[in-house]
Amino acid sequence: MYDMLPPQPAQMPQRKGKKRMSVVQIALIVLTLGFVAWYLITSLTPEPERYGRISAGVIGARYTGDCLIIRDETPYDAEGLSSVDYIAEEGSTVNMGSIICNVYSSGFSTREMTTLQDYRNQIKEYQLKLLSSEVTTDARMEKLESDVLTRAREVREIIRGVRGNMANQEKLLSTAIQARQSYLKEKYGNDQRMTRLYDDEQSQLQRISSWTKQYAAMSTGIVSFYSDGYEYGLTVKNYDQFTPSEVRQMINGTKPGQSALQKGKTTIYRLVRDGYWYVLMIIRDSNWNPVEGAEYELRLENFKDTTVKAQVVSFTRTGGELVVRLNVQDEVAPVLYVRTCTGILGDSVSSLTVPPRAIYYQDNMPGVVLVDGDYEWFIPVNILDKKDGMVFIAAIQQGVLFEGQTVRLF
């Protein structure tokens, strides 16, 4: 007899549960990832600069505008001229009485100069003929000839690059030639043909001089043979009499008064007094109130920027435009050929600038750490301003900080 038992459910095989990571393992992975991230950041990120430099800066308001330059200059002109022979050098300083140029009138012809040169060629050829016929040695003549050859050789050497003063050397050569000519004139003074040739030369010189006017400097100054016509109507005596609209017209190209061309004359040269000049400046910020007698920093922007100290003489505000009249006590050479330009007038103080990271505090005192080779030392400063990513500073002890010095960055 069999025992009948109900069928039993089949037992399923038990699954093994997933093994979880321990806290220690998780911590190790986090540390590893953190290390990798730190390594990548530190290795790929460029190392910050360790040093910087002190730069020059300016603090304060700045006013831009258009400038009209006035120099203390006197133009000299002539009527009915044909040509000018310039003797003084352009831009050179001449003293009272210095010969500047020779002006030939319209009746003068170049044939007169050709005739003069022909007489001089005849004199030279006849002198050579007389010298070649000499049978005795003339020691004085040999000395004079040697001096001329020596001076000529020295001029050639300077042309080839040897250091020396060409102007002085040319004067020495000219003096030597004149001494030789004077001796030849004396040596052959009784020769009738030579005397006649000298007379012809002198007569021709007098003929030329009748067509020539020589100009000499009336005072000490800088001579220039370039003119723009403003010199006649715009002077240091009347520059403060022009209205803002008249100044604007001159800046735009309208010449004041009558120019030399309008008077039917030609400007030969101008003589400029050095050491001071003036500026008429139309300020674009017409709301600014300048202080008469105050000194500002003026930067003239042209082909060669010029920065000078300028003092306000006076100002006029009409029709929405502000004209400031400035006096500059400085050499005139930088503006000798400048009449109009743009400018920046600074109601400002010059200072030094450093990057923000250069500021270091020691005992709550701001300063910078100067670096000179292996040496570093702390310099206390006053922080004047912060703008445009730079810090404007001034050393508490004057004379210890300069533009271009190296500072430590933190």
mmCIF file of N, CA, C and O in Angstrom, residues 75 77 79 232 258-266:
data_model
loop_
_atom_site.group_PDB
_atom_site.id
_atom_site.type_symbol
_atom_site.label_atom_id
_atom_site.label_comp_id
_atom_site.label_asym_id
_atom_site.label_seq_id
_atom_site.Cartn_x
_atom_site.Cartn_y
_atom_site.Cartn_z
ATOM 1 N N PRO A 75 57.229 136.722 -39.565
ATOM 2 C CA PRO A 75 57.493 136.326 -40.948
ATOM 3 C C PRO A 75 58.165 137.462 -41.715
ATOM 4 O O PRO A 75 57.892 138.652 -41.484
ATOM 5 N N ASP A 77 58.929 138.684 -45.723
ATOM 6 C CA ASP A 77 58.525 138.392 -47.094
ATOM 7 C C ASP A 77 59.153 139.378 -48.060
ATOM 8 O O ASP A 77 59.764 140.380 -47.668
ATOM 9 N N GLU A 79 58.645 141.005 -52.367
ATOM 10 C CA GLU A 79 57.759 141.147 -53.519
ATOM 11 C C GLU A 79 58.574 141.109 -54.795
ATOM 12 O O GLU A 79 59.656 141.695 -54.883
ATOM 13 N N TYR A 232 50.800 135.934 -39.962
ATOM 14 C CA TYR A 232 50.509 137.358 -40.144
ATOM 15 C C TYR A 232 49.333 137.832 -39.289
ATOM 16 O O TYR A 232 49.327 138.965 -38.820
ATOM 17 N N GLN A 258 45.148 138.913 -43.431
ATOM 18 C CA GLN A 258 45.708 138.741 -44.764
ATOM 19 C C GLN A 258 46.976 137.914 -44.703
ATOM 20 O O GLN A 258 47.868 138.183 -43.914
ATOM 21 N N SER A 259 47.046 136.905 -45.560
ATOM 22 C CA SER A 259 48.263 136.102 -45.644
ATOM 23 C C SER A 259 49.234 136.781 -46.596
ATOM 24 O O SER A 259 48.899 137.738 -47.297
ATOM 25 N N ALA A 260 50.449 136.279 -46.649
ATOM 26 C CA ALA A 260 51.469 136.858 -47.526
ATOM 27 C C ALA A 260 51.054 136.743 -48.984
ATOM 28 O O ALA A 260 51.285 137.649 -49.787
ATOM 29 N N LEU A 261 50.420 135.636 -49.349
ATOM 30 C CA LEU A 261 49.995 135.450 -50.730
ATOM 31 C C LEU A 261 48.905 136.446 -51.092
ATOM 32 O O LEU A 261 48.866 136.979 -52.199
ATOM 33 N N GLN A 262 47.987 136.717 -50.162
ATOM 34 C CA GLN A 262 46.921 137.669 -50.421
ATOM 35 C C GLN A 262 47.467 139.079 -50.589
ATOM 36 O O GLN A 262 46.883 139.898 -51.284
ATOM 37 N N LYS A 263 48.594 139.366 -49.973
ATOM 38 C CA LYS A 263 49.195 140.689 -50.102
ATOM 39 C C LYS A 263 50.102 140.786 -51.330
ATOM 40 O O LYS A 263 50.742 141.794 -51.559
ATOM 41 N N GLY A 264 50.176 139.722 -52.119
ATOM 42 C CA GLY A 264 51.003 139.728 -53.311
ATOM 43 C C GLY A 264 52.468 139.556 -53.026
ATOM 44 O O GLY A 264 53.311 139.899 -53.852
ATOM 45 N N LYS A 265 52.804 139.054 -51.846
ATOM 46 C CA LYS A 265 54.199 138.840 -51.488
ATOM 47 C C LYS A 265 54.450 137.360 -51.212
ATOM 48 O O LYS A 265 53.523 136.578 -50.997
ATOM 49 N N THR A 266 55.708 137.008 -51.185
ATOM 50 C CA THR A 266 56.118 135.636 -50.905
ATOM 51 C C THR A 266 56.886 135.599 -49.593
ATOM 52 O O THR A 266 57.837 136.375 -49.400
#
